[in-house]
């Protein structure tokens, strides 16, 4: 029996093909679009690797901050409304940490090589 590759392995294989086989043969707009496609696949891979745990953490933090249950969308909508009304501020216990953690996770998925992100990790002791 053969095991099928995981979704992450499939994304890695396509990305590797684009970068190492297709892109060297392309020029101009086609090369640019191949680079964009490979970068998009990198984001998809990181979303698959990081996303589920990050979403669970975000949902737990939202539930704690708002002291209620709900979907991620509902709780984020309420969080925004309460911040806009001034009911929650950066002095609210847990809010600043929630916003920081959520932002760092989104950047980890989207742009993990971003210098500001790397610096933030180093300053927090999480840098590698």
Short mmCIF file of C-alpha atoms in Angstrom, two decimals, residues 20-118:
data_model
loop_
_atom_site.label_atom_id
_atom_site.label_comp_id
_atom_site.label_asym_id
_atom_site.label_seq_id
_atom_site.Cartn_x
_atom_site.Cartn_y
_atom_site.Cartn_z
CA UNK A 20 13.85 25.05 -9.52
CA UNK A 21 12.51 23.91 -12.89
CA UNK A 22 9.99 26.36 -14.33
CA UNK A 23 11.38 29.74 -13.23
CA UNK A 24 14.89 29.23 -14.70
CA UNK A 25 13.25 28.74 -18.10
CA UNK A 26 10.96 31.76 -17.88
CA UNK A 27 11.53 35.44 -18.54
CA UNK A 28 9.70 38.70 -18.04
CA UNK A 29 6.08 38.58 -16.96
CA UNK A 30 5.96 34.78 -16.90
CA UNK A 31 8.96 34.62 -14.53
CA UNK A 32 7.38 37.28 -12.33
CA UNK A 33 4.08 35.40 -12.15
CA UNK A 34 5.90 32.14 -11.40
CA UNK A 35 7.69 33.87 -8.50
CA UNK A 36 4.34 35.20 -7.23
CA UNK A 37 2.84 31.71 -7.50
CA UNK A 38 5.74 30.14 -5.56
CA UNK A 39 5.47 32.82 -2.87
CA UNK A 40 1.70 32.27 -2.63
CA UNK A 41 2.29 28.54 -2.17
CA UNK A 42 4.78 29.32 0.61
CA UNK A 43 2.04 31.30 2.36
CA UNK A 44 -0.43 28.43 1.90
CA UNK A 45 2.08 26.01 3.42
CA UNK A 46 2.71 28.24 6.43
CA UNK A 47 -1.06 28.74 6.87
CA UNK A 48 -1.48 24.97 6.92
CA UNK A 49 1.37 24.52 9.40
CA UNK A 50 0.74 27.46 11.72
CA UNK A 51 -2.90 28.38 11.12
CA UNK A 52 -4.84 25.79 13.12
CA UNK A 53 -2.88 26.30 16.35
CA UNK A 54 -2.85 30.06 15.84
CA UNK A 55 -6.62 30.14 15.30
CA UNK A 56 -7.22 28.07 18.43
CA UNK A 57 -5.01 30.42 20.45
CA UNK A 58 -6.71 33.50 19.05
CA UNK A 59 -10.15 32.09 19.78
CA UNK A 60 -9.17 31.22 23.35
CA UNK A 61 -7.77 34.72 23.92
CA UNK A 62 -10.91 36.33 22.48
CA UNK A 63 -13.15 34.21 24.68
CA UNK A 64 -11.13 35.19 27.74
CA UNK A 65 -11.07 38.90 26.83
CA UNK A 66 -14.78 39.09 26.08
CA UNK A 67 -15.88 36.56 28.69
CA UNK A 68 -18.16 34.76 26.29
CA UNK A 69 -18.27 32.09 23.63
CA UNK A 70 -18.81 32.59 19.93
CA UNK A 71 -17.22 32.13 16.54
CA UNK A 72 -13.96 33.80 15.65
CA UNK A 73 -15.81 36.19 13.35
CA UNK A 74 -18.42 37.11 15.99
CA UNK A 75 -15.83 37.64 18.70
CA UNK A 76 -13.53 39.70 16.49
CA UNK A 77 -16.47 41.85 15.44
CA UNK A 78 -17.37 42.39 19.11
CA UNK A 79 -13.75 43.09 20.03
CA UNK A 80 -13.55 45.80 17.35
CA UNK A 81 -16.84 47.34 18.46
CA UNK A 82 -15.79 47.42 22.10
CA UNK A 83 -12.43 48.96 21.24
CA UNK A 84 -14.18 51.56 19.07
CA UNK A 85 -16.56 52.43 21.93
CA UNK A 86 -13.64 52.72 24.35
CA UNK A 87 -14.89 49.82 26.47
CA UNK A 88 -11.58 48.02 25.89
CA UNK A 89 -8.24 49.85 25.82
CA UNK A 90 -4.60 48.86 25.88
CA UNK A 91 -4.91 49.05 29.67
CA UNK A 92 -7.45 46.21 29.58
CA UNK A 93 -5.67 43.11 30.91
CA UNK A 94 -4.80 40.79 28.08
CA UNK A 95 -5.77 43.06 25.18
CA UNK A 96 -2.29 44.27 24.28
CA UNK A 97 -0.89 40.72 24.49
CA UNK A 98 -3.75 39.41 22.34
CA UNK A 99 -3.22 42.05 19.66
CA UNK A 100 0.54 41.52 19.66
CA UNK A 101 0.31 37.72 19.48
CA UNK A 102 -2.32 37.86 16.73
CA UNK A 103 -0.22 40.30 14.70
CA UNK A 104 2.98 38.28 15.09
CA UNK A 105 1.19 35.12 14.00
CA UNK A 106 -0.25 36.78 10.91
CA UNK A 107 3.18 38.10 9.94
CA UNK A 108 4.72 34.65 10.61
CA UNK A 109 2.37 33.25 8.00
CA UNK A 110 2.51 36.09 5.49
CA UNK A 111 6.07 37.51 5.72
CA UNK A 112 8.29 35.56 8.15
CA UNK A 113 11.46 37.12 6.68
CA UNK A 114 10.20 40.67 7.35
CA UNK A 115 12.93 42.45 9.31
CA UNK A 116 10.52 44.04 11.77
CA UNK A 117 9.06 40.64 12.56
CA UNK A 118 12.51 39.08 13.07
#
